[in-house]
Coordinates of C-alpha atoms in Angstrom, one line a residue:
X1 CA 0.0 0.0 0.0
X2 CA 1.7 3.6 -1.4
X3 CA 2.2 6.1 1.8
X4 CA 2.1 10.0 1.4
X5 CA 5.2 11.6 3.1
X6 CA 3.5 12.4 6.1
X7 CA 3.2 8.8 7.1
X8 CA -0.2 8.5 6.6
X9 CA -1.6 5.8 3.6
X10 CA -2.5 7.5 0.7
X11 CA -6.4 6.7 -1.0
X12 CA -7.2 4.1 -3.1
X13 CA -8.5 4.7 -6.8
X14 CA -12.0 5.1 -7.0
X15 CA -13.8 2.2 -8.8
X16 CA -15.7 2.6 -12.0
X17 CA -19.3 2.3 -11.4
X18 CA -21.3 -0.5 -12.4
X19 CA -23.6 -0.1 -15.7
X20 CA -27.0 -0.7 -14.9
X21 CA -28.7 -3.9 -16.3
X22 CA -30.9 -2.7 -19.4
X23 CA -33.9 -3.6 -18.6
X24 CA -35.8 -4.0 -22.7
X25 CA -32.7 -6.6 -23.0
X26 CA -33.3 -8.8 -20.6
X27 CA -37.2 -8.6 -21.1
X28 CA -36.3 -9.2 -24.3
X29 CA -35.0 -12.2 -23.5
X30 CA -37.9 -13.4 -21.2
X31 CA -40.1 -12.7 -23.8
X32 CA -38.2 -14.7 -26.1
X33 CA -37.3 -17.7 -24.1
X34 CA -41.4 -17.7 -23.3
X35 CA -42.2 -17.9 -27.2
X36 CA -39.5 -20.5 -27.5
X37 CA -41.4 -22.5 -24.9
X38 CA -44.8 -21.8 -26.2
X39 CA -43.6 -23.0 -29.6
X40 CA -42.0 -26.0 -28.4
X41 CA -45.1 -26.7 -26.5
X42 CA -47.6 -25.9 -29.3
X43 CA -45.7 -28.5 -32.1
X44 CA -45.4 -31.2 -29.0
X45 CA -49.0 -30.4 -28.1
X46 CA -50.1 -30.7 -31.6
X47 CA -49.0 -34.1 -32.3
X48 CA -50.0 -35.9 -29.4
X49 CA -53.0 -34.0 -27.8
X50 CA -54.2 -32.7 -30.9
X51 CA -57.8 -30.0 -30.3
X52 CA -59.7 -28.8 -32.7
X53 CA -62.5 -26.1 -32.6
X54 CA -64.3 -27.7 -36.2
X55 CA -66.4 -30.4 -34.8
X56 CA -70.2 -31.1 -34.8
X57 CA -72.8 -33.5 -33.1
X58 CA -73.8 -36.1 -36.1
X59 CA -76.7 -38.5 -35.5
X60 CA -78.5 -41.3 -38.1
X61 CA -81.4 -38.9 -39.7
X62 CA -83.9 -40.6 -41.1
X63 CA -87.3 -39.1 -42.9
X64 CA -90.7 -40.9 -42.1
X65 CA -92.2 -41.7 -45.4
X66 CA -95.0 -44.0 -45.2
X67 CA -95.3 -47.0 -47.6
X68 CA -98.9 -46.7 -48.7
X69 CA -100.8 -43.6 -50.0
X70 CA -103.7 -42.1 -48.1
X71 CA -105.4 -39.7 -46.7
X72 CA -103.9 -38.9 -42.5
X73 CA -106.8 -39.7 -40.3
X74 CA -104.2 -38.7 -36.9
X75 CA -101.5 -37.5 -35.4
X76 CA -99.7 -38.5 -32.5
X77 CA -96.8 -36.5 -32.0
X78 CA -95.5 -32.9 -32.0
X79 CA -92.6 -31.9 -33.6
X80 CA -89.7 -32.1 -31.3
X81 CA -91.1 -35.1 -29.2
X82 CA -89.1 -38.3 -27.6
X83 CA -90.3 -41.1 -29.0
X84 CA -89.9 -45.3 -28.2
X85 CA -89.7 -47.4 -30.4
X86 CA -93.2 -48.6 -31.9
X87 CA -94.9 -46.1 -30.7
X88 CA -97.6 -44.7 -33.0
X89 CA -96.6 -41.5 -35.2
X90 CA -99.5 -41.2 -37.6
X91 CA -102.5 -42.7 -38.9
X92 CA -104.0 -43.3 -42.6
X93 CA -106.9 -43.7 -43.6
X94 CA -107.1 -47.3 -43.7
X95 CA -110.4 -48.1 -45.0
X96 CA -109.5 -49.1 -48.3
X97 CA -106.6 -51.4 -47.0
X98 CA -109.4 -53.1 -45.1
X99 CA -111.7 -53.8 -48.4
X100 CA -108.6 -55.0 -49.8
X101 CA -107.9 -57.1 -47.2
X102 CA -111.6 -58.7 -47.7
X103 CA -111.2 -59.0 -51.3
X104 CA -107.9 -61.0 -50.6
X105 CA -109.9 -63.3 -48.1
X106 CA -112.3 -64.0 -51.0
X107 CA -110.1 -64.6 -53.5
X108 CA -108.2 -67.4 -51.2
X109 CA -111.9 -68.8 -50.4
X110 CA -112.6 -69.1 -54.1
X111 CA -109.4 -70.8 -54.5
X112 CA -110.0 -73.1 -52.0
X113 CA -113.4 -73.6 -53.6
X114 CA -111.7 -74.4 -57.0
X115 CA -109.2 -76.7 -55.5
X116 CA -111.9 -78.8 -54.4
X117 CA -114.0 -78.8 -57.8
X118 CA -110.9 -79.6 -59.2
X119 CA -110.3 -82.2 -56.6
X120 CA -114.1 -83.8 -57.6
X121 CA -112.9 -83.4 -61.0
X122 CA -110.0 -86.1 -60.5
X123 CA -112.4 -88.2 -58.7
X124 CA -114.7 -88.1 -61.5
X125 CA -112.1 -88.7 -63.6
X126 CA -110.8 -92.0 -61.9
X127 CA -114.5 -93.0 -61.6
X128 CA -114.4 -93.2 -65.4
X129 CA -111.1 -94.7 -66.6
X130 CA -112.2 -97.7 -64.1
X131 CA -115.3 -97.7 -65.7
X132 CA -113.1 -97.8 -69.3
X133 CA -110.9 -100.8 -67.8
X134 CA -113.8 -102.5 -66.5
X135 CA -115.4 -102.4 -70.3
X136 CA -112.1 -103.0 -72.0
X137 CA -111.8 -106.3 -69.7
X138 CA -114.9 -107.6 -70.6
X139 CA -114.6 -106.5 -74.2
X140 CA -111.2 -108.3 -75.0
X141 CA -112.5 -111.6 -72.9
X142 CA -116.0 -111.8 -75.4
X143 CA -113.0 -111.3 -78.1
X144 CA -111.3 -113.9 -76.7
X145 CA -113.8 -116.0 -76.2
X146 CA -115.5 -115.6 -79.2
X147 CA -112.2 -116.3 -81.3
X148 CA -111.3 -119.6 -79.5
X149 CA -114.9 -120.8 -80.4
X150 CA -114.7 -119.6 -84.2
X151 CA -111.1 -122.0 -84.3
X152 CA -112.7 -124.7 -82.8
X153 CA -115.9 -124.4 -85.0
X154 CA -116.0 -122.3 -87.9
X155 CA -119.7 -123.0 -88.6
X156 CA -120.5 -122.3 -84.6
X157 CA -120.1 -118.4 -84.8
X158 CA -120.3 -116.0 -88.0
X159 CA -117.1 -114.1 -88.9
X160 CA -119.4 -111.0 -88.6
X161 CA -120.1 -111.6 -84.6
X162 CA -116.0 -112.0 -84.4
X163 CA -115.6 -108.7 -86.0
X164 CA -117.8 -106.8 -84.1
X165 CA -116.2 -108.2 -80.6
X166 CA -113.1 -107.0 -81.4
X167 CA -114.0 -104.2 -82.9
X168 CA -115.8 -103.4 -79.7
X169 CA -112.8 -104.0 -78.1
X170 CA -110.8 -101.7 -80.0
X171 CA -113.6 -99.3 -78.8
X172 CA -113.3 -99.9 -75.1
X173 CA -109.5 -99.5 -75.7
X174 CA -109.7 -96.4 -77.0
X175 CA -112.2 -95.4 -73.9
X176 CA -109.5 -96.1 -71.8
X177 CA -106.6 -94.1 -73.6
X178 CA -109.4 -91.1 -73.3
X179 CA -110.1 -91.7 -69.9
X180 CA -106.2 -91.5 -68.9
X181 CA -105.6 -88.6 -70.8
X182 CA -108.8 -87.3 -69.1
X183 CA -107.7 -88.3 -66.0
X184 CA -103.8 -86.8 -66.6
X185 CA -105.5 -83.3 -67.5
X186 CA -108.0 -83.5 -64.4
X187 CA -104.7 -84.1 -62.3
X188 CA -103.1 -81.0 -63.7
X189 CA -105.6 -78.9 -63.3
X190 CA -105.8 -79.7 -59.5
X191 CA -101.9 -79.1 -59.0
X192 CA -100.6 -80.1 -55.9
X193 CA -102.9 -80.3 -52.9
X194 CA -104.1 -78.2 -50.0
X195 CA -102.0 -75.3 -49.0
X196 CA -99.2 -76.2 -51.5
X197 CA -101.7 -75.5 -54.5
X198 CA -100.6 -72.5 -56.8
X199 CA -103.3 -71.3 -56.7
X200 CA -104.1 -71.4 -53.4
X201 CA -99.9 -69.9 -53.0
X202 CA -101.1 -67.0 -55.1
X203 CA -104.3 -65.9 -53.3
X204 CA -102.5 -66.7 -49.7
X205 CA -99.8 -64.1 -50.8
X206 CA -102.2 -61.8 -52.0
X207 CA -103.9 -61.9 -48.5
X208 CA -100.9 -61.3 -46.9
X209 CA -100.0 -58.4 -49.1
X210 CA -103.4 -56.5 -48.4
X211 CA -102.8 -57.6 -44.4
X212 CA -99.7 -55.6 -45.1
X213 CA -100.5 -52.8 -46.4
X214 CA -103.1 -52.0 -44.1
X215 CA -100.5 -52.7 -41.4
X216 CA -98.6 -50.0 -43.3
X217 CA -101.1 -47.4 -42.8
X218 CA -100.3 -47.1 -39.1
X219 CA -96.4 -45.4 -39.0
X220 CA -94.8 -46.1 -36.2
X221 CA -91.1 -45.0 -35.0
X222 CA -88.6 -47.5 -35.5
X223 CA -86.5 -46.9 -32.5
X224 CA -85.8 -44.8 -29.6
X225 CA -85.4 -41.4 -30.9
X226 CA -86.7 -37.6 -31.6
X227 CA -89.1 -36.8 -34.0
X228 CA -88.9 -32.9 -35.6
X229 CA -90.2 -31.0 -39.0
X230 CA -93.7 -32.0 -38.1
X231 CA -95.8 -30.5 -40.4
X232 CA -99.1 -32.3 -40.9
X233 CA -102.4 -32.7 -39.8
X234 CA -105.8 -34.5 -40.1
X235 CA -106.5 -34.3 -44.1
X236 CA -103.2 -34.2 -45.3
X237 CA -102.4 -36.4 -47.9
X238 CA -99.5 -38.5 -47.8
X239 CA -98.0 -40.3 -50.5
X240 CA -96.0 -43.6 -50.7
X241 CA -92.4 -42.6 -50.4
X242 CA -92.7 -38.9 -49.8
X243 CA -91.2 -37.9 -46.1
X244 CA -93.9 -36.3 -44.0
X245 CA -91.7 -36.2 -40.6
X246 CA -87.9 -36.5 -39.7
X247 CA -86.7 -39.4 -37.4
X248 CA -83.5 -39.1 -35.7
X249 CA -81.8 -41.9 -33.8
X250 CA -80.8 -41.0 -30.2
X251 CA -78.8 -44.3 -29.6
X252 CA -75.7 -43.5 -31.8
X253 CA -74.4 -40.1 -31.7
X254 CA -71.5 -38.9 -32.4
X255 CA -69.1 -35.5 -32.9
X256 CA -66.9 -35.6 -35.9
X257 CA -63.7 -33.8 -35.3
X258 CA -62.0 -32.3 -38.6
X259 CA -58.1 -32.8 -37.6
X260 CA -55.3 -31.5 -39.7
X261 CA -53.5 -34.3 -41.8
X262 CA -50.4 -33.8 -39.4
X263 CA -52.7 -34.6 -36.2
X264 CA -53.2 -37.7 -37.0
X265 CA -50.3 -39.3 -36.4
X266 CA -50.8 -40.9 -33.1
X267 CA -54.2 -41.2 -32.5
X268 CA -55.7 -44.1 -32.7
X269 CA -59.3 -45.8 -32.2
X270 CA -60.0 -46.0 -28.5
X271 CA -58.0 -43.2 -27.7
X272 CA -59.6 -40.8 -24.5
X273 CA -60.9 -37.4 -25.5
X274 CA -61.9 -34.2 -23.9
X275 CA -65.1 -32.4 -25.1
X276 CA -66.2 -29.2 -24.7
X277 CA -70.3 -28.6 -25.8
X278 CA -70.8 -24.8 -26.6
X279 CA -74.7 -25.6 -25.0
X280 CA -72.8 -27.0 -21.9
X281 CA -70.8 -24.2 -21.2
X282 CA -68.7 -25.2 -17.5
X283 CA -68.5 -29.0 -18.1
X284 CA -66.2 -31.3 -19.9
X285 CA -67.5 -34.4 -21.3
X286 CA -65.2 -37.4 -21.5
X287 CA -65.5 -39.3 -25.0
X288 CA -63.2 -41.9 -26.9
X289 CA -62.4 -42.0 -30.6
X290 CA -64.0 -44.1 -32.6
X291 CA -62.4 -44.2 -36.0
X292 CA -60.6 -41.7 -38.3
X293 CA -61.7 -41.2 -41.4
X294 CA -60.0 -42.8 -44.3
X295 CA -60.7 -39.5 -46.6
X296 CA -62.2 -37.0 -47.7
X297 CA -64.1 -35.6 -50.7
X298 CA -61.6 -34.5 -53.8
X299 CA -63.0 -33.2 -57.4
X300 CA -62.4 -35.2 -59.8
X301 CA -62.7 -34.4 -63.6
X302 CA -65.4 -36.0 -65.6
X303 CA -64.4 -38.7 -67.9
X304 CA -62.9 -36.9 -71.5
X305 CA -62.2 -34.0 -69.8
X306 CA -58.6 -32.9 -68.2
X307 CA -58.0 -31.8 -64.6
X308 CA -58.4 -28.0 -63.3
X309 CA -55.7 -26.9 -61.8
X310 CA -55.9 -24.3 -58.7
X311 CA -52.7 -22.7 -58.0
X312 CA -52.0 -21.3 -54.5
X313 CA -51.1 -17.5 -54.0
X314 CA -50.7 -18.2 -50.5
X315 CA -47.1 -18.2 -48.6
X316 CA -48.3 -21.0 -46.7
X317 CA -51.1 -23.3 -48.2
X318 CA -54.6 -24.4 -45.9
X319 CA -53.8 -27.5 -44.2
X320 CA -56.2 -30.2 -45.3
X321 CA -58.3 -31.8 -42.4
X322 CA -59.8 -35.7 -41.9
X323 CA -62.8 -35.9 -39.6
X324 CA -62.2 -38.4 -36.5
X325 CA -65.5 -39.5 -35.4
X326 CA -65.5 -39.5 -31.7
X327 CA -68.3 -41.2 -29.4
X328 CA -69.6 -39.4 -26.4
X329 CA -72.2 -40.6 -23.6
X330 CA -73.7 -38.3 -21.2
X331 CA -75.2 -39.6 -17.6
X332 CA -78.4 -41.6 -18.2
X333 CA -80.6 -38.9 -16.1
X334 CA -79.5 -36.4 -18.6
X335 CA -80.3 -38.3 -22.0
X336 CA -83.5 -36.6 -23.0
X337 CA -83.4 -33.0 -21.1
X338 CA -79.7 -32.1 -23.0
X339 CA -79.5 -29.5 -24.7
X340 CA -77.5 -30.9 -27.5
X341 CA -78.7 -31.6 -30.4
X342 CA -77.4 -32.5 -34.0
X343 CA -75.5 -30.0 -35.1
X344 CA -73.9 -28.6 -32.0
X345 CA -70.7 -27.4 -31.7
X346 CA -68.1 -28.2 -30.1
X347 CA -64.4 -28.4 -29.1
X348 CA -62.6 -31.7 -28.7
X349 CA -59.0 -32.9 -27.7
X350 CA -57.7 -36.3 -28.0
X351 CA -55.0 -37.8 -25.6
X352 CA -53.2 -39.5 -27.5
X353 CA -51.3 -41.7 -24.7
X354 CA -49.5 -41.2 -21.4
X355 CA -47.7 -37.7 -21.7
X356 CA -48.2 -36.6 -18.4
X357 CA -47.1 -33.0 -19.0
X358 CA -49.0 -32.3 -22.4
X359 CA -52.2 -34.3 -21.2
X360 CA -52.3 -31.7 -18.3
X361 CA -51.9 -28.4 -19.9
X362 CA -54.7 -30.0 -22.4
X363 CA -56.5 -30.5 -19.8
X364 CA -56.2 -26.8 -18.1
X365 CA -56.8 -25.4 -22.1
X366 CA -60.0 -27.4 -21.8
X367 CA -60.7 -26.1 -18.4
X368 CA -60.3 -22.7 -19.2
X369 CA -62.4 -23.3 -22.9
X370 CA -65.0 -24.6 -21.0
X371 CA -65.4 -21.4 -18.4
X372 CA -65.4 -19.3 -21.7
X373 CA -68.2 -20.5 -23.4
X374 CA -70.0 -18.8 -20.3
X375 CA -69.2 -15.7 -22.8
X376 CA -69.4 -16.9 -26.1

């Protein structure tokens, strides 16, 4: 240590003073390190919990057409009603269905009263050819006897008496061929017997075809489900074929969830999702996927004519999406007061596996997704 000449030490050299951290660098830096994260995050997040906002309740829609014509004598349900299965939605008039049914009844009666004439036909007809044979048998044994006397003594019988035996036989012969032939056609014409008679086939189906349709004139819902787009009444008309109702099935529905193509990677049918109903706002429904969609609907030229070609102006082209159909099941007490309907939206994440640290921040997203459809 340097000492002044008076003995005492002299002073050390004052320090330089420290610069001050800059404050937008190292904010700068926060932020940055925070976007790296969030970006590292996002492209981990979107490969194996994958969330879309495109998805939508699907159900099987069917329209209630009747299958015969008529005028609509009732109605049973309102539009928008829960409905079991066989339970009554409207009413034709049935009347006509009913006459039909009568004139089918009458038709198998007469059959059944043919088959028997017929049946007395073939009778009559056996009746005959035995009478035939019985003739023919005594015909060729006054032939036969006749000739054996005529050899033994010429002078005992006239040639003429011969000839008109066997002539006679010829005749009862020829009786007999008629009578077969007679009997052959009789047969025909009865076909086979009792129920197993064309005839009687024909008018049986006819019955049951009349019993049919005026079965048909009472529509009834095929399954558990929601009727909707009532819009008829007594006197209406309703023809065969034409819809007069809309049946949806409330026993498989389902959300399809349109994923980008690089989503898709890991998930898999079976896989556990997250879902988040617009109409439920607060709630997360559990689900699980139930298969991913093998593709998707492309334009393709008609045949003679070449392709169109659509070029994109874009720096960074639309990502093309699959839909994953996803199965959903809400508690049992809950089934016919929910809100959703087809056609709800919805947001939906899949898990794609254990990935404890992704599966939790999708589950917080959801969380916070699900307190914000409060406000929109």
């Amino acid at each position: 240590m340097a000492k002044e000449k008076d003995g005492n030490p002299a002073p050390e050299p004052a320090k330089p003073p420290k610069k001050a951290k800059d404050p937008v660098k190292k904010w700068t830096r926060i932020i940055l390190l925070l976007a790296l994260a969030l970006l590292a995050w996002y492209l981990r997040a979107d490969r194996v919990t994958p969330m879309t906002t495109q998805a939508r309740v699907h159900a099987l829609v069917v329209p209630v057409a009747p299958e015969v014509s008529g005028t609509i004598t009732q109605v049973d349900v309102a539009n928008n009603q829960f409905v079991e299965a066989g339970q009554v939605l409207f009413r034709i008039d049935d009347e006509r269905y009913r006459l039909g049914v009568q004139q089918a009844q009458a038709a198998l009666d007469q059959a059944y009263s043919s088959q028997g004439a017929a049946s007395a036909n073939v009778q009559a007809a056996e009746a005959t050819l035995r009478s035939a044979q019985a003739a023919e048998e005594r015909s060729r044994l006054d032939a036969l006897r006749m000739r054996r006397i005529r050899e033994e003594d010429p002078g005992a019988l006239s040639a003429r008496r011969l000839e008109s035996a066997e002539a006679s036989l010829k005749v009862a012969q020829g009786n007999v061929t008629a009578a077969e032939a007679a009997l052959r056609a009789a047969i025909e014409q009865l076909g086979r017997p009792g129920d197993d008679n064309s005839a009687v086939q024909q008018a049986l189906a006819g019955r049951e075809s009349a019993q049919l349709d005026e079965t048909r004139a009472t529509v009834q819902a095929p399954e558990d489900g929601v009727v909707t787009g009532v819009q008829l009444d007594k006197g209406n008309f309703a023809g065969a074929g034409q819809p007069q109702m809309t049946f949806i099935a409330t026993h498989n529905i389902w959300i399809q969830a349109d994923l980008k193509e690089n989503n898709l990677e890991h998930i898999d049918p079976g896989d556990r999702v997250g879902i988040v109903f617009d109409v439920l706002p607060g709630r997360v429904i559990e689900g699980t996927v139930r298969e991913v969609g093998f593709g998707v609907d492309i334009q393709n030229p008609p045949l003679g004519k070449l392709p169109t070609i659509q070029n994109d102006k874009n720096w960074l082209r639309s990502a093309q999406r699959f839909p994953v159909l996803v199965d959903f099941e809400l508690p049992r007490n809950e089934r016919r007061i929910t809100p959703i309907k087809v056609g709800s939206q919805a947001t939906v994440v899949v898990y794609t596996g254990e990935n404890p640290v992704t599966n939790l921040l999708a589950r917080w997203v959801m969380a916070a997704r699900s307190i914000l459809t409060y406000a929109y």
